[in-house]
Amino acid sequence: QVQLVESGGGSVQAGGSLRLSCTASNGRFRMGWFRQAPGKEREAVATIVAISGGTYYTDSVKGRFTISRDNAKGTVYLQMNSLKPEDTAMYYCAAGTFFDVADWTRGIDSWGQGTQVTVSS
């Protein structure tokens, strides 16, 4: 396991932007973000993997969110544009040793504490 420190959440109006950051205490093959809205299950948002730099997004955020990674800093970023009220959730950074495109929860060994994102209409 590694320690994950998140930042960048906040409140914004619909159509606005936010950038989330997550720094890991040690490198991990895959890093990314999940989110959980009140009364709903946690869902995967975006993941980036090392070496290839491949990125994966859930359909609802494609074209609006961009995940990137600074390996030297051990930091992953989630740039969120054109935010919608339905993006409102607690966002959790997740890191792990492998990535299964069929099941994004596999391979995760570390979770951040979460950062709140609230989008008002």
PDB file of C-alpha atoms in Angstrom:
ATOM      1  CA  GLN A   1       0.000   0.000   0.000  1.00  0.00           C
ATOM      2  CA  VAL A   2       0.902   3.648  -0.474  1.00  0.00           C
ATOM      3  CA  GLN A   3      -0.348   6.864   1.010  1.00  0.00           C
ATOM      4  CA  LEU A   4      -2.440   8.993  -1.319  1.00  0.00           C
ATOM      5  CA  VAL A   5      -2.984  12.699  -0.702  1.00  0.00           C
ATOM      6  CA  GLU A   6      -5.747  14.380  -2.683  1.00  0.00           C
ATOM      7  CA  SER A   7      -6.515  18.025  -3.289  1.00  0.00           C
ATOM      8  CA  GLY A   8      -8.489  20.251  -5.594  1.00  0.00           C
ATOM      9  CA  GLY A   9     -12.112  19.596  -4.794  1.00  0.00           C
ATOM     10  CA  GLY A  10     -14.625  22.367  -4.292  1.00  0.00           C
ATOM     11  CA  SER A  11     -17.843  23.936  -5.460  1.00  0.00           C
ATOM     12  CA  VAL A  12     -18.472  25.222  -8.935  1.00  0.00           C
ATOM     13  CA  GLN A  13     -21.397  26.140 -11.143  1.00  0.00           C
ATOM     14  CA  ALA A  14     -22.479  23.945 -14.011  1.00  0.00           C
ATOM     15  CA  GLY A  15     -20.190  24.406 -16.981  1.00  0.00           C
ATOM     16  CA  GLY A  16     -17.232  25.230 -14.792  1.00  0.00           C
ATOM     17  CA  SER A  17     -13.948  23.439 -14.268  1.00  0.00           C
ATOM     18  CA  LEU A  18     -11.955  21.898 -11.436  1.00  0.00           C
ATOM     19  CA  ARG A  19      -8.672  20.033 -11.283  1.00  0.00           C
ATOM     20  CA  LEU A  20      -8.061  17.269  -8.791  1.00  0.00           C
ATOM     21  CA  SER A  21      -4.584  16.153  -7.770  1.00  0.00           C
ATOM     22  CA  CYS A  22      -3.421  12.995  -6.040  1.00  0.00           C
ATOM     23  CA  THR A  23       0.149  12.370  -4.906  1.00  0.00           C
ATOM     24  CA  ALA A  24       1.365   8.908  -3.981  1.00  0.00           C
ATOM     25  CA  SER A  25       4.091   8.202  -1.428  1.00  0.00           C
ATOM     26  CA  ASN A  26       5.505   5.554  -3.798  1.00  0.00           C
ATOM     27  CA  GLY A  27       4.979   4.761  -7.428  1.00  0.00           C
ATOM     28  CA  ARG A  28       2.108   2.584  -8.533  1.00  0.00           C
ATOM     29  CA  PHE A  29       1.393   1.035 -11.930  1.00  0.00           C
ATOM     30  CA  ARG A  30      -2.131   2.403 -12.119  1.00  0.00           C
ATOM     31  CA  MET A  31      -3.629   5.498 -10.604  1.00  0.00           C
ATOM     32  CA  GLY A  32      -7.025   6.975 -11.082  1.00  0.00           C
ATOM     33  CA  TRP A  33     -10.266   8.243  -9.666  1.00  0.00           C
ATOM     34  CA  PHE A  34     -13.524   6.814  -8.456  1.00  0.00           C
ATOM     35  CA  ARG A  35     -16.513   8.779  -7.218  1.00  0.00           C
ATOM     36  CA  GLN A  36     -19.482   8.178  -4.985  1.00  0.00           C
ATOM     37  CA  ALA A  37     -22.606  10.293  -4.843  1.00  0.00           C
ATOM     38  CA  PRO A  38     -24.990  10.145  -1.870  1.00  0.00           C
ATOM     39  CA  GLY A  39     -27.129   7.037  -2.022  1.00  0.00           C
ATOM     40  CA  LYS A  40     -25.219   5.601  -4.958  1.00  0.00           C
ATOM     41  CA  GLU A  41     -22.506   3.014  -5.404  1.00  0.00           C
ATOM     42  CA  ARG A  42     -18.912   4.013  -5.965  1.00  0.00           C
ATOM     43  CA  GLU A  43     -18.132   4.184  -9.665  1.00  0.00           C
ATOM     44  CA  ALA A  44     -14.932   4.334 -11.656  1.00  0.00           C
ATOM     45  CA  VAL A  45     -14.217   7.639 -13.391  1.00  0.00           C
ATOM     46  CA  ALA A  46     -10.782   7.550 -14.994  1.00  0.00           C
ATOM     47  CA  THR A  47      -7.544   5.577 -14.807  1.00  0.00           C
ATOM     48  CA  ILE A  48      -4.078   6.009 -16.191  1.00  0.00           C
ATOM     49  CA  VAL A  49      -1.438   3.308 -16.331  1.00  0.00           C
ATOM     50  CA  ALA A  50       2.331   3.549 -16.291  1.00  0.00           C
ATOM     51  CA  ILE A  51       4.702   2.690 -19.143  1.00  0.00           C
ATOM     52  CA  SER A  52       2.156   2.992 -21.966  1.00  0.00           C
ATOM     53  CA  GLY A  53       0.400   5.977 -20.422  1.00  0.00           C
ATOM     54  CA  GLY A  54      -2.894   4.459 -21.482  1.00  0.00           C
ATOM     55  CA  THR A  55      -5.992   6.229 -20.210  1.00  0.00           C
ATOM     56  CA  TYR A  56      -9.474   4.930 -19.552  1.00  0.00           C
ATOM     57  CA  TYR A  57     -12.685   6.844 -18.895  1.00  0.00           C
ATOM     58  CA  THR A  58     -16.205   5.976 -17.959  1.00  0.00           C
ATOM     59  CA  ASP A  59     -18.597   6.955 -20.729  1.00  0.00           C
ATOM     60  CA  SER A  60     -20.288   9.771 -18.824  1.00  0.00           C
ATOM     61  CA  VAL A  61     -17.075  11.812 -18.567  1.00  0.00           C
ATOM     62  CA  LYS A  62     -15.487  11.155 -21.954  1.00  0.00           C
ATOM     63  CA  GLY A  63     -14.717  14.388 -23.758  1.00  0.00           C
ATOM     64  CA  ARG A  64     -15.040  16.425 -20.544  1.00  0.00           C
ATOM     65  CA  PHE A  65     -12.469  14.943 -18.145  1.00  0.00           C
ATOM     66  CA  THR A  66      -8.771  14.393 -18.784  1.00  0.00           C
ATOM     67  CA  ILE A  67      -6.492  12.309 -16.608  1.00  0.00           C
ATOM     68  CA  SER A  68      -2.744  12.818 -16.690  1.00  0.00           C
ATOM     69  CA  ARG A  69       0.256  11.738 -14.706  1.00  0.00           C
ATOM     70  CA  ASP A  70       3.571  13.265 -13.637  1.00  0.00           C
ATOM     71  CA  ASN A  71       5.725  10.253 -12.832  1.00  0.00           C
ATOM     72  CA  ALA A  72       8.560  12.369 -11.441  1.00  0.00           C
ATOM     73  CA  LYS A  73       6.193  13.813  -8.845  1.00  0.00           C
ATOM     74  CA  GLY A  74       4.175  10.668  -8.326  1.00  0.00           C
ATOM     75  CA  THR A  75       1.087  12.733  -9.004  1.00  0.00           C
ATOM     76  CA  VAL A  76      -2.009  12.116 -11.067  1.00  0.00           C
ATOM     77  CA  TYR A  77      -4.344  14.894 -12.155  1.00  0.00           C
ATOM     78  CA  LEU A  78      -7.969  14.918 -13.187  1.00  0.00           C
ATOM     79  CA  GLN A  79      -8.942  17.972 -15.194  1.00  0.00           C
ATOM     80  CA  MET A  80     -12.717  18.252 -15.144  1.00  0.00           C
ATOM     81  CA  ASN A  81     -14.351  20.604 -17.631  1.00  0.00           C
ATOM     82  CA  SER A  82     -17.979  21.281 -18.520  1.00  0.00           C
ATOM     83  CA  LEU A  83     -19.023  20.030 -15.128  1.00  0.00           C
ATOM     84  CA  LYS A  84     -22.615  18.971 -14.597  1.00  0.00           C
ATOM     85  CA  PRO A  85     -24.687  18.688 -11.420  1.00  0.00           C
ATOM     86  CA  GLU A  86     -24.611  14.909 -11.836  1.00  0.00           C
ATOM     87  CA  ASP A  87     -20.826  15.038 -11.380  1.00  0.00           C
ATOM     88  CA  THR A  88     -21.414  16.004  -7.763  1.00  0.00           C
ATOM     89  CA  ALA A  89     -19.795  13.354  -5.586  1.00  0.00           C
ATOM     90  CA  MET A  90     -16.948  12.499  -3.302  1.00  0.00           C
ATOM     91  CA  TYR A  91     -13.979  11.737  -5.505  1.00  0.00           C
ATOM     92  CA  TYR A  92     -11.468   9.136  -4.365  1.00  0.00           C
ATOM     93  CA  CYS A  93      -7.989   8.595  -5.679  1.00  0.00           C
ATOM     94  CA  ALA A  94      -7.068   4.948  -6.147  1.00  0.00           C
ATOM     95  CA  ALA A  95      -3.758   3.285  -6.924  1.00  0.00           C
ATOM     96  CA  GLY A  96      -2.661  -0.252  -7.546  1.00  0.00           C
ATOM     97  CA  THR A  97      -0.343  -2.752  -9.120  1.00  0.00           C
ATOM     98  CA  PHE A  98      -2.340  -3.839 -12.176  1.00  0.00           C
ATOM     99  CA  PHE A  99      -5.373  -2.797 -14.192  1.00  0.00           C
ATOM    100  CA  ASP A 100      -8.187  -4.967 -15.453  1.00  0.00           C
ATOM    101  CA  VAL A 101     -10.238  -3.114 -18.049  1.00  0.00           C
ATOM    102  CA  ALA A 102     -13.114  -5.497 -17.393  1.00  0.00           C
ATOM    103  CA  ASP A 103     -13.163  -4.738 -13.664  1.00  0.00           C
ATOM    104  CA  TRP A 104     -11.600  -1.474 -12.631  1.00  0.00           C
ATOM    105  CA  THR A 105     -11.711  -2.381  -8.935  1.00  0.00           C
ATOM    106  CA  ARG A 106      -9.231  -5.202  -9.393  1.00  0.00           C
ATOM    107  CA  GLY A 107      -5.606  -4.405  -8.636  1.00  0.00           C
ATOM    108  CA  ILE A 108      -6.305  -1.477  -6.310  1.00  0.00           C
ATOM    109  CA  ASP A 109      -4.353  -1.599  -3.071  1.00  0.00           C
ATOM    110  CA  SER A 110      -4.591   1.991  -1.888  1.00  0.00           C
ATOM    111  CA  TRP A 111      -7.342   4.582  -1.522  1.00  0.00           C
ATOM    112  CA  GLY A 112      -7.277   8.253  -0.709  1.00  0.00           C
ATOM    113  CA  GLN A 113      -9.541   9.906   1.842  1.00  0.00           C
ATOM    114  CA  GLY A 114     -11.666  11.608  -0.780  1.00  0.00           C
ATOM    115  CA  THR A 115     -12.283  15.157  -1.906  1.00  0.00           C
ATOM    116  CA  GLN A 116     -15.740  16.635  -2.406  1.00  0.00           C
ATOM    117  CA  VAL A 117     -16.852  18.029  -5.746  1.00  0.00           C
ATOM    118  CA  THR A 118     -20.140  19.930  -5.822  1.00  0.00           C
ATOM    119  CA  VAL A 119     -21.634  21.279  -9.033  1.00  0.00           C
ATOM    120  CA  SER A 120     -24.626  23.576  -8.776  1.00  0.00           C
ATOM    121  CA  SER A 121     -27.099  24.249 -11.560  1.00  0.00           C
TER     122      SER A 121
END
